[in-house]
CSV table of N, CA and C and ligand atoms in Angstrom, one decimal:
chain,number,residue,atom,x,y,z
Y,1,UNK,N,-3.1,7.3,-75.9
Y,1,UNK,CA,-4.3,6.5,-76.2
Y,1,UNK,C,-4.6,5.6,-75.0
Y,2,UNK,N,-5.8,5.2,-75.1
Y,2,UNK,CA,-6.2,4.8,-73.5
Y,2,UNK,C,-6.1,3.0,-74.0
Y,3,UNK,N,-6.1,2.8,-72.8
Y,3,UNK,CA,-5.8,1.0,-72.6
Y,3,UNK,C,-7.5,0.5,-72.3
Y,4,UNK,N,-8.0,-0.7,-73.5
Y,4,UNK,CA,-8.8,-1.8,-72.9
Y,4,UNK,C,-8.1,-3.0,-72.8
Y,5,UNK,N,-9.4,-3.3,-71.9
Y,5,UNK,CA,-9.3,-5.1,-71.3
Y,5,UNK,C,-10.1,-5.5,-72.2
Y,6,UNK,N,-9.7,-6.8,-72.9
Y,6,UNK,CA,-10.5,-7.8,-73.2
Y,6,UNK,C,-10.2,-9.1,-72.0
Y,7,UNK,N,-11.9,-9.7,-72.0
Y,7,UNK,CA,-11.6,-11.2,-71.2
Y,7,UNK,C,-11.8,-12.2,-72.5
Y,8,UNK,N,-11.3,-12.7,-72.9
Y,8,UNK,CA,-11.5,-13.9,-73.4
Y,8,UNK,C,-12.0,-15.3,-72.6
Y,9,UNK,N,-13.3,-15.9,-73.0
Y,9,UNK,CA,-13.8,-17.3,-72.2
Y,9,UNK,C,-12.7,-18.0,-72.7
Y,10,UNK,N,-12.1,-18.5,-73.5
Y,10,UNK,CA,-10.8,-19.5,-73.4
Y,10,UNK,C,-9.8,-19.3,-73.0
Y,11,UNK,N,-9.5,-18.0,-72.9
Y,11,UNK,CA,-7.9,-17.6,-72.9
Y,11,UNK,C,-7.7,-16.8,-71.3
Y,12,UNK,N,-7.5,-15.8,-71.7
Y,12,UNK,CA,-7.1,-15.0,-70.7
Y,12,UNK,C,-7.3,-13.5,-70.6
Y,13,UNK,N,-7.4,-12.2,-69.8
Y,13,UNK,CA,-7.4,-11.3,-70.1
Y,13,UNK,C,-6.0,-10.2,-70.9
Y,14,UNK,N,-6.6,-9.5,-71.9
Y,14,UNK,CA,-5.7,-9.2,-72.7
Y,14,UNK,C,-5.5,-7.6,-72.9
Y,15,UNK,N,-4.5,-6.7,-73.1
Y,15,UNK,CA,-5.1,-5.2,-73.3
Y,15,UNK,C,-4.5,-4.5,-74.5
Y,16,UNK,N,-5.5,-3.8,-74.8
Y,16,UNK,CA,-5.6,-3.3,-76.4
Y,16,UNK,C,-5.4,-2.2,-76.7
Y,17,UNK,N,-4.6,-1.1,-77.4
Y,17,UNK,CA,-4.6,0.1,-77.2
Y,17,UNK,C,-5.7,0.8,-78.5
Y,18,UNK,N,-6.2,1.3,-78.3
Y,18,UNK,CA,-7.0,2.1,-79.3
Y,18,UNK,C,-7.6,3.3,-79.2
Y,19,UNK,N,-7.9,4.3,-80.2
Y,19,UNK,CA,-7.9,5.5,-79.8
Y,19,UNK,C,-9.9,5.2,-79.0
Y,20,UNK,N,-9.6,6.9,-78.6
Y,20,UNK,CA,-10.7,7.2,-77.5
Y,20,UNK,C,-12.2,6.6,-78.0
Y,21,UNK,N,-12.6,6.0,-77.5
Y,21,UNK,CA,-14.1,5.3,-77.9
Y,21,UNK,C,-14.1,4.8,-79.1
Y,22,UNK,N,-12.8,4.0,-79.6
Y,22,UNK,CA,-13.1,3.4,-80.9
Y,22,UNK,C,-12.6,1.9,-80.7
Y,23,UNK,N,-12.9,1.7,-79.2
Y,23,UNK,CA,-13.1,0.3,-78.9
Y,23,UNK,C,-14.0,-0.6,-78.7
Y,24,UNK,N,-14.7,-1.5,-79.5
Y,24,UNK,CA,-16.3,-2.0,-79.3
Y,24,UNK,C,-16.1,-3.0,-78.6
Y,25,UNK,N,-17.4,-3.0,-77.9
Y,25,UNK,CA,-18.0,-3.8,-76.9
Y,25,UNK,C,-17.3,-5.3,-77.0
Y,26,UNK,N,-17.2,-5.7,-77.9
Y,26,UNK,CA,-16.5,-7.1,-78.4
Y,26,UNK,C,-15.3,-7.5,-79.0
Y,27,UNK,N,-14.2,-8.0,-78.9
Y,27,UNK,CA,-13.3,-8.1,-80.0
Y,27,UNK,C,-13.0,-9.4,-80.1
Y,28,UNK,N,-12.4,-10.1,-81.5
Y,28,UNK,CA,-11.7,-11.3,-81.3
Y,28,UNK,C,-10.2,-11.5,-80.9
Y,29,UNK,N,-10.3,-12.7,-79.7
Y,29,UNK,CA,-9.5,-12.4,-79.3
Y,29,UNK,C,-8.2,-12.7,-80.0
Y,30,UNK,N,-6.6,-11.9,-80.2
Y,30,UNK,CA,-5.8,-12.3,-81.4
Y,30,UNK,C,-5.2,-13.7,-80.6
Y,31,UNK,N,-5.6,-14.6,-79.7
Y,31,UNK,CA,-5.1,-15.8,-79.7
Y,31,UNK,C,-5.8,-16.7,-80.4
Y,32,UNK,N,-7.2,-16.7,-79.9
Y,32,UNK,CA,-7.8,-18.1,-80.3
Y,32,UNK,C,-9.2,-17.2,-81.6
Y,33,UNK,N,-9.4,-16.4,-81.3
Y,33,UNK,CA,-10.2,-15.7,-82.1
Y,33,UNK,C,-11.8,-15.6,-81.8
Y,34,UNK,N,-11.7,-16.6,-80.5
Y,34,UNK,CA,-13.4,-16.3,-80.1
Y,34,UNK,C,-13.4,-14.9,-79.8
Y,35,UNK,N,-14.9,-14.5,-79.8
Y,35,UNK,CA,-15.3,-13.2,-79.2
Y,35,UNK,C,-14.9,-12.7,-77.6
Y,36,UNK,N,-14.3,-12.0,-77.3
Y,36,UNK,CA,-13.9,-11.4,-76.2
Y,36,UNK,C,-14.5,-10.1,-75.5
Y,37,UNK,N,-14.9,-10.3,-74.0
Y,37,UNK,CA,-16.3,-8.8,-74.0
Y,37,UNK,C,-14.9,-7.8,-73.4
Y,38,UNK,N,-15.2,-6.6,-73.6
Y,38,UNK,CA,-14.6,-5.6,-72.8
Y,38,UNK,C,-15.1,-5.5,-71.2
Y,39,UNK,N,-13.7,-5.1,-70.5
Y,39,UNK,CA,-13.9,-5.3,-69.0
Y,39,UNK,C,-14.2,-3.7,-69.0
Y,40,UNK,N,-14.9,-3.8,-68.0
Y,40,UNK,CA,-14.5,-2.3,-66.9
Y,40,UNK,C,-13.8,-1.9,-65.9
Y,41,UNK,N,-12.6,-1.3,-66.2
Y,41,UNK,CA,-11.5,-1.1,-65.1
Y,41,UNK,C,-11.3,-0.4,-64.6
Y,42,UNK,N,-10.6,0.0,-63.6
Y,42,UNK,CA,-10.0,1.5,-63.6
Y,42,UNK,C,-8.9,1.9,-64.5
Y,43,UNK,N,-9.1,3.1,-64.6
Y,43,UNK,CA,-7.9,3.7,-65.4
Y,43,UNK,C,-6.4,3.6,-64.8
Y,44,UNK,N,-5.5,3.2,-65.5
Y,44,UNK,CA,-4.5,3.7,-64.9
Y,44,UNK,C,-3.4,4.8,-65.4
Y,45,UNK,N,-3.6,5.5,-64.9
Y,45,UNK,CA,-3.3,6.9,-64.4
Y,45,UNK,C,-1.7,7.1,-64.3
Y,46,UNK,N,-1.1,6.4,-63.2
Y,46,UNK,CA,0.0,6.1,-63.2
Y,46,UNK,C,1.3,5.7,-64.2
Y,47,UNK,N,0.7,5.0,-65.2
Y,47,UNK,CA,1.3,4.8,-66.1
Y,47,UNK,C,1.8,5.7,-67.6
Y,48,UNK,N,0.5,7.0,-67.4
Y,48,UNK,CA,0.5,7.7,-68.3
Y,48,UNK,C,1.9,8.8,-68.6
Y,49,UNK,N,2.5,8.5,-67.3
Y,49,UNK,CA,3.3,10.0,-67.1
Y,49,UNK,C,4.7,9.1,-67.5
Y,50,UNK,N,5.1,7.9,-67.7
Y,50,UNK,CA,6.6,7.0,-67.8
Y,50,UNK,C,6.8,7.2,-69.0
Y,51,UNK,N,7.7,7.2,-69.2
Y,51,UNK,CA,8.8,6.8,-70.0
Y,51,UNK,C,8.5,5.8,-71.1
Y,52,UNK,N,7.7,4.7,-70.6
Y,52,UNK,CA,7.7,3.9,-71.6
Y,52,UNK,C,6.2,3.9,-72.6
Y,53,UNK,N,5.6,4.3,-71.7
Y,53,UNK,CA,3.9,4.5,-71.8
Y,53,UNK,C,4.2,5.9,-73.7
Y,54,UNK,N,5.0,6.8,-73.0
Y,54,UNK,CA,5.2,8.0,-73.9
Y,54,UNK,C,5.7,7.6,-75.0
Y,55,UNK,N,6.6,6.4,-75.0
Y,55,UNK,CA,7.3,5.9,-76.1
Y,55,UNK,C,6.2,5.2,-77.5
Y,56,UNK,N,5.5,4.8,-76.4
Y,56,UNK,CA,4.3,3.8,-77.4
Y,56,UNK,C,3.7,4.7,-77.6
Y,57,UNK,N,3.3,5.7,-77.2
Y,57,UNK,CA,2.1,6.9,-77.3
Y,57,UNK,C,2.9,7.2,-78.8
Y,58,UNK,N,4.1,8.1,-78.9
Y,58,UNK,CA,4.6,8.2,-79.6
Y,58,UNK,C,5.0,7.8,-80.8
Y,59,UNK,N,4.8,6.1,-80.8
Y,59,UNK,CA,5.2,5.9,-81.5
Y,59,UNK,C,4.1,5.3,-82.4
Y,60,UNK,N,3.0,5.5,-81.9
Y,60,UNK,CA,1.5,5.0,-82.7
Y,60,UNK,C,1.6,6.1,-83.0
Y,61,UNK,N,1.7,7.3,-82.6
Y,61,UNK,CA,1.1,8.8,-83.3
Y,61,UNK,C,2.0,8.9,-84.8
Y,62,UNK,N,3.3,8.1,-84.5
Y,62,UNK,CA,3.9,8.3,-85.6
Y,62,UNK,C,3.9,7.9,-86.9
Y,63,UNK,N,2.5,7.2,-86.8
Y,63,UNK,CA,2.2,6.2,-87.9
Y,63,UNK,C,1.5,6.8,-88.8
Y,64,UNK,N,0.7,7.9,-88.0
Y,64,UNK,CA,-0.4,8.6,-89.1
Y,64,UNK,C,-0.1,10.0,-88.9
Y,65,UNK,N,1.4,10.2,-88.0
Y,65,UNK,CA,1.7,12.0,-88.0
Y,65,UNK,C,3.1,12.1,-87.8
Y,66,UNK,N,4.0,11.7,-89.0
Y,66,UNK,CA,5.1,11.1,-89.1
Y,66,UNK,C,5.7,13.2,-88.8
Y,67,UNK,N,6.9,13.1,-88.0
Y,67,UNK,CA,7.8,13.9,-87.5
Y,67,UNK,C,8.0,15.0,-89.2
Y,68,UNK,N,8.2,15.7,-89.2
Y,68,UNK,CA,9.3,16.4,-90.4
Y,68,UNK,C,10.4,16.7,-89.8
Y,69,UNK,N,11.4,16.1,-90.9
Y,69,UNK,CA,12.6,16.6,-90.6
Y,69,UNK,C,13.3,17.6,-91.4
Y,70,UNK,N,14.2,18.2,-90.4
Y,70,UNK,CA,14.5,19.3,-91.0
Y,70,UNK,C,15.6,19.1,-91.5
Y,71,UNK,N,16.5,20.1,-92.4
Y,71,UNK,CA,18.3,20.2,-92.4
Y,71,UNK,C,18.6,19.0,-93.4
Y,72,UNK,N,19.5,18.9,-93.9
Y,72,UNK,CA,20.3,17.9,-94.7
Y,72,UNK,C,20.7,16.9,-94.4
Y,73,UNK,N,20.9,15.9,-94.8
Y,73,UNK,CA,21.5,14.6,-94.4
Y,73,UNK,C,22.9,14.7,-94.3
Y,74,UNK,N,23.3,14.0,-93.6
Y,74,UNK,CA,24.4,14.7,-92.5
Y,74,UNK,C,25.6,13.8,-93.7
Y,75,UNK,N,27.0,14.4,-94.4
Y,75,UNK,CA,27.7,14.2,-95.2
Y,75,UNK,C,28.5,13.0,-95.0
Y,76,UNK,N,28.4,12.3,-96.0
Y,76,UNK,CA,29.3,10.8,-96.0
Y,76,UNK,C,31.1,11.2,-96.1
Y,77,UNK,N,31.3,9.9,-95.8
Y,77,UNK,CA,33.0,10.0,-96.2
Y,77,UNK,C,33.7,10.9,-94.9
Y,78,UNK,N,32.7,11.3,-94.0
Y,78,UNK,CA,34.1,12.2,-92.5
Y,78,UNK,C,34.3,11.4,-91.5
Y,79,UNK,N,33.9,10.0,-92.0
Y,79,UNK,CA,34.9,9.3,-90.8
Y,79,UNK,C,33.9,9.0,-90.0
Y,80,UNK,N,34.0,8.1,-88.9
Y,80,UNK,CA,33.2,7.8,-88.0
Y,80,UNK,C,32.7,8.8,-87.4
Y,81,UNK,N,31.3,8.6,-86.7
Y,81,UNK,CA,30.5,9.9,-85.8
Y,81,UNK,C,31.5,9.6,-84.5
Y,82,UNK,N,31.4,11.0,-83.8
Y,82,UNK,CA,32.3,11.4,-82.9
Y,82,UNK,C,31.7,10.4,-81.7
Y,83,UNK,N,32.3,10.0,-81.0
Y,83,UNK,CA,32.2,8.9,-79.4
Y,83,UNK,C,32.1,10.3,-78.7
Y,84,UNK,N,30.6,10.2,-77.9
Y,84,UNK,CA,30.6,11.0,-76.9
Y,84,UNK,C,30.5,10.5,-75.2
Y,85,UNK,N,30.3,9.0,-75.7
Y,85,UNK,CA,29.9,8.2,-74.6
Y,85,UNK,C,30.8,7.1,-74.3
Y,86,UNK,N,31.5,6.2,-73.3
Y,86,UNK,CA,32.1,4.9,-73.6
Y,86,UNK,C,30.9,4.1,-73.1
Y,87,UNK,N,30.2,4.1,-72.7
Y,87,UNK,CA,28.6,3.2,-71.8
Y,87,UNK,C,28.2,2.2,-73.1
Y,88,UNK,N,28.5,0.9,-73.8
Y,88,UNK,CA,27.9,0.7,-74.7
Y,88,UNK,C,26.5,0.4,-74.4
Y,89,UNK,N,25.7,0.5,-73.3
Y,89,UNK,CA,24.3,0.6,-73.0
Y,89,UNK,C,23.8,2.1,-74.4
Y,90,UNK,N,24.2,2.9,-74.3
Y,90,UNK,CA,24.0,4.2,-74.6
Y,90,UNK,C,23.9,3.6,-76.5
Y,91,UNK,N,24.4,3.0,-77.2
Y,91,UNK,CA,24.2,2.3,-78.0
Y,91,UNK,C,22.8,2.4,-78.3
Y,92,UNK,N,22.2,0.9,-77.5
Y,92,UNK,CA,20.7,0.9,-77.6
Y,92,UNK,C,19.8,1.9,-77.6
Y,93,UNK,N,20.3,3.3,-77.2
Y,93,UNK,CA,18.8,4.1,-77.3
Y,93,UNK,C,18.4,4.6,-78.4
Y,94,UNK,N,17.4,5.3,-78.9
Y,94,UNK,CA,16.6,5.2,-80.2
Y,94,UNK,C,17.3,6.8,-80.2
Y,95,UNK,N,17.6,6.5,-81.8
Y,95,UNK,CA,18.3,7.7,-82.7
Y,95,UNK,C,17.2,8.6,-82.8
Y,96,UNK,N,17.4,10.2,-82.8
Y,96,UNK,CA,16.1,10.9,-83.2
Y,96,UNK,C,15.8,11.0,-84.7
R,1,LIG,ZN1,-8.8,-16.4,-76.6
């Protein structure tokens, strides 16, 4: 989903994700709530192809086009899941 700018006259400039042309000319801004105009920017391009950009992409799509899952729920009572890692970084990444 593509990125706008709002400027807000009190605040600051702010960016909004919303699908393709269903961003209007105006929005209030979510700090102070005055009217805020949409900027004209360049696209950025660059950002489309990361890692994190795909995460958010992803994870808005998954609000209105939730995954199916397949297979069974995986059986209680065998003990801890198997350690394939010692990294406790590896911890934090998102379960599929
Ligand atoms: Zn504001």
């Amino acid at each position: 989903m593509p990125i706008y700018e709002y400027s807000c006259p009190g605040c600051d400039v702010y960016e909004v994700i919303r699908g393709m042309g269903a961003a209007p000319a105006e929005d209030a801004c979510p700090t102070c709530g005055q009217p805020a105009r949409r900027r004209i920017s360049a696209p950025h391009l660059a950002r489309t192809g990361t890692a994190a950009f795909q995460l958010i992409d992803s994870t808005e799509r998954s609000a209105s086009e939730p995954r199916v899952v397949s297979g069974g729920l995986p059986s209680p009572g065998r003990g801890a899941t198997p350690t394939y890692t010692t990294n406790p970084l590896h911890q934090k990444l998102p379960r599929p």
